[in-house]
Amino acid sequence: MENLNALRVFVHVAETRSFTQAAKRLGLTSSAVSKAITRLEQELDVRLLHRTTRSVGLTNDGASFFEHCLQILGQIEEAENLLGRATSSAHGRLRVHLPVGFGRRVIMPMLPRFLKQHPNLVLDAELSDRNVDLAYEGIDVAVQIGEPADARLIARKLCHLRFMACASPQYLAQHGEPRTPEDLDGHHCMAYVLMHTGRYREWPFSKNGVPCPKTVSGQLNVNNAESLLEAASSGLGIAMISNFTAAEAIRAGRLRPILTDYVGEGPPVSVVYLPSRNLSIKVRAFVNFLVDEISGNPDWDKIMP
């Protein structure tokens, strides 16, 4: 093996399944990446990739070699850190993906403390609710709501979300308080609308551990949780809101949780990363920080009955 750079090029191509995307990550031309892979295959005397005009895939030998390359490069990074290259804190650039609501309300306020602990780290955070492919997009860590769909990912659970029906004290004084989910039929309810289907998200009621979901909608339906929070706080009606989103408004008295006997446990929230990032100090530091800050009994969960 002439040098380790060929292994790094190969890993990026294997992860992105694209010479073009790998070249963008590495700051090289597509031609340079292609030539590096060709030289590597010639040196090893084995075909690592299937190439077509539309796609790049791993051969059986390439898949096996890829797994070993991940281990080798991870061990090298760990060895470099142990030799004193910023062992006291994370260093380099860390790319993270966060869901919009949870990221803005829960994680972003924590980041100044994290960055103060790791002054040699640059953190690039994307807040969006789209599905991401960590390997393809070069993302180091992601926070996901719901069970991780990608079996390749290592996941550490942070907490569970819970959702509650909420309304302003003014609304409840004027219209009365519903006692059962069925009573909602006589109230102004505001739903979360799924714009790609035109349907409304079910309200996840549960009684004694038995789910009893209900679909509601009203004069105003929105595809944004913060907007539902604002509408409910203004007295427009009842909305189903996650505990971390509603906590501040409830503590301030702008909202009151209702139908609290029907609140059930919601989806898990996990921090996920690829096995190839497992030994990275920067990834480990960020994951451990989130686990320490969030897991257990989050402050915003204490508003629940």
Coordinates of C-alpha atoms in Angstrom, one line a residue:
M1 CA 0.0 0.0 0.0
E2 CA 1.6 3.2 -1.1
N3 CA -0.2 5.5 1.3
L4 CA -3.3 5.8 3.4
N5 CA -4.9 8.5 1.3
A6 CA -6.1 5.8 -1.1
L7 CA -8.0 4.2 1.7
R8 CA -9.7 7.4 2.6
V9 CA -10.7 8.1 -1.0
F10 CA -12.1 4.6 -1.3
V11 CA -14.1 4.9 2.0
H12 CA -15.7 8.2 0.8
V13 CA -16.6 6.7 -2.5
A14 CA -18.1 3.6 -0.8
E15 CA -20.1 5.8 1.7
T16 CA -21.5 8.2 -0.9
R17 CA -21.8 5.7 -3.8
S18 CA -20.6 8.5 -6.0
F19 CA -17.3 9.7 -7.4
T20 CA -18.7 13.2 -7.6
Q21 CA -19.9 13.4 -4.0
A22 CA -16.7 11.8 -2.7
A23 CA -14.7 14.4 -4.7
K24 CA -16.7 17.3 -3.2
R25 CA -16.0 15.9 0.3
L26 CA -12.3 15.5 -0.3
G27 CA -11.8 18.8 -2.3
L28 CA -10.6 16.8 -5.3
T29 CA -11.8 16.5 -8.9
S30 CA -13.9 13.5 -9.9
S31 CA -11.1 12.5 -12.3
A32 CA -8.6 12.4 -9.4
V33 CA -10.9 10.2 -7.3
S34 CA -11.5 7.8 -10.2
K35 CA -7.8 7.5 -10.9
A36 CA -7.0 6.9 -7.2
I37 CA -9.5 4.1 -7.1
T38 CA -8.1 2.6 -10.3
R39 CA -4.6 2.7 -8.9
L40 CA -5.8 1.1 -5.6
E41 CA -7.5 -1.8 -7.5
Q42 CA -4.4 -2.3 -9.6
E43 CA -2.2 -2.4 -6.5
L44 CA -4.5 -4.9 -4.7
D45 CA -5.2 -6.8 -8.0
V46 CA -8.9 -7.0 -7.1
R47 CA -12.0 -5.1 -8.3
L48 CA -13.5 -3.1 -5.5
L49 CA -16.3 -1.3 -7.3
H50 CA -19.0 -1.9 -9.9
R51 CA -19.2 1.2 -12.1
T52 CA -22.0 2.2 -14.4
T53 CA -22.9 5.5 -15.9
R54 CA -25.6 6.0 -13.2
S55 CA -24.3 4.3 -10.1
V56 CA -21.3 3.0 -8.1
G57 CA -21.6 -0.1 -6.0
L58 CA -19.3 -2.3 -4.0
T59 CA -18.2 -5.8 -5.2
N60 CA -18.1 -8.6 -2.6
D61 CA -14.4 -8.0 -2.2
G62 CA -15.0 -4.3 -2.0
A63 CA -17.6 -4.6 0.8
S64 CA -15.2 -6.7 2.8
F65 CA -12.3 -4.3 2.2
F66 CA -14.6 -1.3 3.1
E67 CA -15.3 -2.8 6.6
H68 CA -11.6 -3.3 7.2
C69 CA -10.8 0.2 6.0
L70 CA -13.3 1.7 8.5
Q71 CA -11.6 -0.1 11.3
I72 CA -8.1 0.9 10.2
L73 CA -8.9 4.6 9.7
G74 CA -10.8 4.7 13.0
Q75 CA -7.8 3.1 14.8
I76 CA -5.4 5.6 13.2
E77 CA -7.6 8.6 14.3
E78 CA -7.7 7.2 17.8
A79 CA -3.9 6.7 17.8
E80 CA -3.3 10.3 16.7
N81 CA -5.5 11.6 19.4
L82 CA -3.8 9.5 22.1
L83 CA -0.4 10.9 20.9
G84 CA -1.6 14.3 22.1
R85 CA -3.4 15.9 19.2
A86 CA -6.2 17.6 21.2
T87 CA -6.8 14.8 23.6
S88 CA -8.3 17.1 26.2
S89 CA -11.1 18.1 23.9
A90 CA -12.7 17.4 20.6
H91 CA -11.2 19.1 17.6
G92 CA -11.9 19.5 13.9
R93 CA -15.3 19.9 12.3
L94 CA -18.4 18.2 13.5
R95 CA -21.5 18.0 11.3
V96 CA -24.8 17.3 13.1
H97 CA -28.4 17.1 12.0
L98 CA -31.3 18.0 14.3
P99 CA -35.1 17.9 14.0
V100 CA -36.4 21.5 13.9
G101 CA -38.5 21.7 17.0
F102 CA -36.4 19.5 19.3
G103 CA -33.2 21.0 18.0
R104 CA -34.3 24.6 18.5
R105 CA -35.9 24.3 21.9
V106 CA -33.8 21.6 23.5
I107 CA -30.4 21.2 21.9
M108 CA -29.5 24.7 20.6
P109 CA -29.6 26.3 24.1
M110 CA -27.1 23.6 25.3
L111 CA -24.6 24.1 22.6
P112 CA -22.8 27.1 24.1
R113 CA -21.8 24.9 27.1
F114 CA -20.6 22.2 24.8
L115 CA -18.5 24.5 22.6
K116 CA -17.0 26.2 25.7
Q117 CA -15.8 22.7 26.8
H118 CA -14.3 22.1 23.3
P119 CA -12.9 25.3 22.0
N120 CA -11.0 23.5 19.2
L121 CA -14.2 22.2 17.6
V122 CA -16.2 23.7 14.8
L123 CA -19.8 22.5 14.8
D124 CA -22.0 22.7 11.7
A125 CA -25.7 22.1 12.6
E126 CA -28.5 21.6 10.2
L127 CA -32.1 21.9 11.5
S128 CA -34.6 20.2 9.3
D129 CA -37.3 17.5 9.5
R130 CA -36.1 15.7 6.4
N131 CA -34.8 12.2 6.4
V132 CA -31.0 12.1 6.1
D133 CA -28.5 9.5 5.0
L134 CA -25.5 10.0 7.4
A135 CA -23.0 8.1 5.2
Y136 CA -24.1 9.7 1.9
E137 CA -24.2 13.2 3.2
G138 CA -21.1 13.1 5.4
I139 CA -23.1 13.8 8.6
D140 CA -21.3 12.8 11.8
V141 CA -24.2 12.7 14.3
A142 CA -28.0 13.1 14.1
V143 CA -30.8 13.3 16.6
Q144 CA -33.8 11.4 15.4
I145 CA -37.4 11.1 16.7
G146 CA -38.8 7.6 16.4
E147 CA -37.0 4.3 16.1
P148 CA -34.0 4.6 13.8
A149 CA -34.9 3.0 10.4
D150 CA -31.2 2.5 9.3
A151 CA -29.9 -0.7 10.9
R152 CA -26.3 0.5 10.2
L153 CA -26.6 3.2 12.8
I154 CA -25.6 3.0 16.5
A155 CA -28.3 4.6 18.6
R156 CA -28.3 5.9 22.1
K157 CA -31.7 6.8 23.6
L158 CA -32.0 10.3 25.0
C159 CA -35.6 10.3 26.2
H160 CA -39.2 9.7 25.2
L161 CA -41.6 12.4 24.0
R162 CA -45.1 12.8 25.3
F163 CA -47.8 14.8 23.7
M164 CA -50.6 16.6 25.5
A165 CA -53.8 18.4 24.5
C166 CA -53.5 22.1 25.6
A167 CA -55.6 25.2 25.5
S168 CA -55.3 28.7 27.0
P169 CA -57.1 29.5 30.3
Q170 CA -59.2 32.1 28.4
Y171 CA -60.4 29.5 25.9
L172 CA -61.3 27.0 28.6
A173 CA -63.2 29.7 30.6
Q174 CA -65.3 30.5 27.6
H175 CA -65.9 27.0 26.1
G176 CA -65.4 24.7 29.1
E177 CA -62.9 21.9 29.5
P178 CA -63.4 18.5 27.7
R179 CA -63.2 15.4 30.0
T180 CA -62.8 12.7 27.4
P181 CA -61.4 12.7 23.8
E182 CA -65.0 12.3 22.5
D183 CA -65.8 15.7 24.1
L184 CA -63.4 17.3 21.6
D185 CA -66.0 17.0 18.9
G186 CA -67.7 20.0 20.4
H187 CA -64.6 22.1 20.6
H188 CA -62.3 24.2 18.3
C189 CA -59.4 21.8 17.6
M190 CA -56.3 22.6 15.5
A191 CA -54.5 19.7 13.8
Y192 CA -51.0 19.2 12.5
V193 CA -51.5 18.8 8.8
L194 CA -49.3 16.5 6.8
M195 CA -49.0 18.5 3.6
H196 CA -47.7 15.8 1.4
T197 CA -50.8 13.7 2.0
G198 CA -53.4 16.3 3.0
R199 CA -54.2 14.2 6.1
Y200 CA -54.1 15.2 9.8
R201 CA -51.8 13.7 12.4
E202 CA -53.7 11.5 14.9
W203 CA -53.8 12.8 18.5
P204 CA -52.1 9.9 20.4
F205 CA -54.3 9.5 23.4
S206 CA -53.8 6.5 25.7
K207 CA -55.9 5.2 28.7
N208 CA -54.4 2.8 31.2
G209 CA -51.7 1.9 28.7
V210 CA -54.2 1.2 25.9
P211 CA -53.9 3.5 22.8
C212 CA -57.1 5.3 21.8
P213 CA -55.9 7.7 19.1
K214 CA -58.3 10.3 17.7
T215 CA -58.1 12.3 14.5
V216 CA -59.4 15.9 14.8
S217 CA -59.2 19.0 12.6
G218 CA -60.7 22.5 12.7
Q219 CA -60.8 25.9 11.1
L220 CA -57.0 26.2 11.3
N221 CA -54.6 23.4 10.7
V222 CA -50.9 23.9 10.4
N223 CA -47.8 21.9 9.5
N224 CA -45.7 23.6 12.2
A225 CA -45.7 22.8 15.9
E226 CA -44.5 26.3 16.9
S227 CA -47.4 27.9 15.0
L228 CA -49.9 25.5 16.7
L229 CA -48.4 26.6 20.1
E230 CA -48.9 30.2 19.3
A231 CA -52.4 29.7 18.1
A232 CA -53.4 27.8 21.2
S233 CA -51.8 30.3 23.5
S234 CA -53.8 33.1 21.8
G235 CA -57.0 31.3 22.7
L236 CA -57.9 30.1 19.2
G237 CA -58.6 26.5 20.3
I238 CA -57.1 23.2 21.5
A239 CA -53.9 21.7 20.1
M240 CA -51.9 18.6 20.7
I241 CA -48.3 19.7 21.5
S242 CA -45.2 17.8 22.6
N243 CA -44.1 18.3 26.2
F244 CA -40.8 20.1 25.3
T245 CA -42.6 22.5 23.0
A246 CA -45.4 23.3 25.5
A247 CA -43.3 23.4 28.7
E248 CA -42.5 27.2 28.7
A249 CA -46.0 28.3 27.9
I250 CA -47.5 26.0 30.6
R251 CA -45.1 27.3 33.2
A252 CA -45.9 30.9 32.2
G253 CA -49.6 30.2 32.5
R254 CA -50.4 30.8 28.8
L255 CA -51.5 27.2 28.3
R256 CA -53.1 24.5 30.4
P257 CA -52.8 20.8 29.7
I258 CA -56.1 19.0 29.5
L259 CA -57.2 15.4 29.2
T260 CA -54.2 14.5 31.3
D261 CA -55.6 11.0 32.1
Y262 CA -55.1 10.2 28.4
V263 CA -51.5 11.1 28.0
G264 CA -49.3 8.2 26.9
E265 CA -45.7 7.7 26.1
G266 CA -44.6 9.0 22.7
P267 CA -41.8 8.1 20.4
P268 CA -38.2 7.8 21.5
V269 CA -35.6 10.4 20.8
S270 CA -32.1 9.0 20.0
V271 CA -28.7 10.3 19.0
V272 CA -27.3 8.2 16.2
Y273 CA -24.1 7.8 14.3
L274 CA -22.3 5.4 12.0
P275 CA -20.0 2.7 13.3
S276 CA -17.2 4.3 11.3
R277 CA -17.5 7.3 13.6
N278 CA -17.5 5.2 16.7
L279 CA -13.9 6.0 17.8
S280 CA -13.9 9.6 16.9
I281 CA -13.3 11.8 20.0
K282 CA -15.5 14.6 18.6
V283 CA -18.5 12.3 18.0
R284 CA -18.0 10.6 21.4
A285 CA -17.9 14.0 23.1
F286 CA -21.1 15.2 21.5
V287 CA -23.0 12.0 22.1
N288 CA -22.0 11.8 25.8
F289 CA -22.8 15.5 26.2
L290 CA -26.4 15.0 24.9
V291 CA -26.9 11.8 27.0
D292 CA -25.7 13.6 30.2
E293 CA -27.8 16.7 29.5
I294 CA -31.1 15.1 28.4
S295 CA -31.5 11.5 29.6
G296 CA -33.1 10.7 32.9
N297 CA -35.8 13.2 33.8
P298 CA -35.6 16.3 31.6
D299 CA -36.8 19.6 33.0
W300 CA -39.4 20.0 30.3
D301 CA -40.8 16.6 31.2
K302 CA -41.6 17.6 34.8
I303 CA -44.6 19.6 33.7
M304 CA -46.4 16.3 33.0
P305 CA -48.9 15.0 35.5

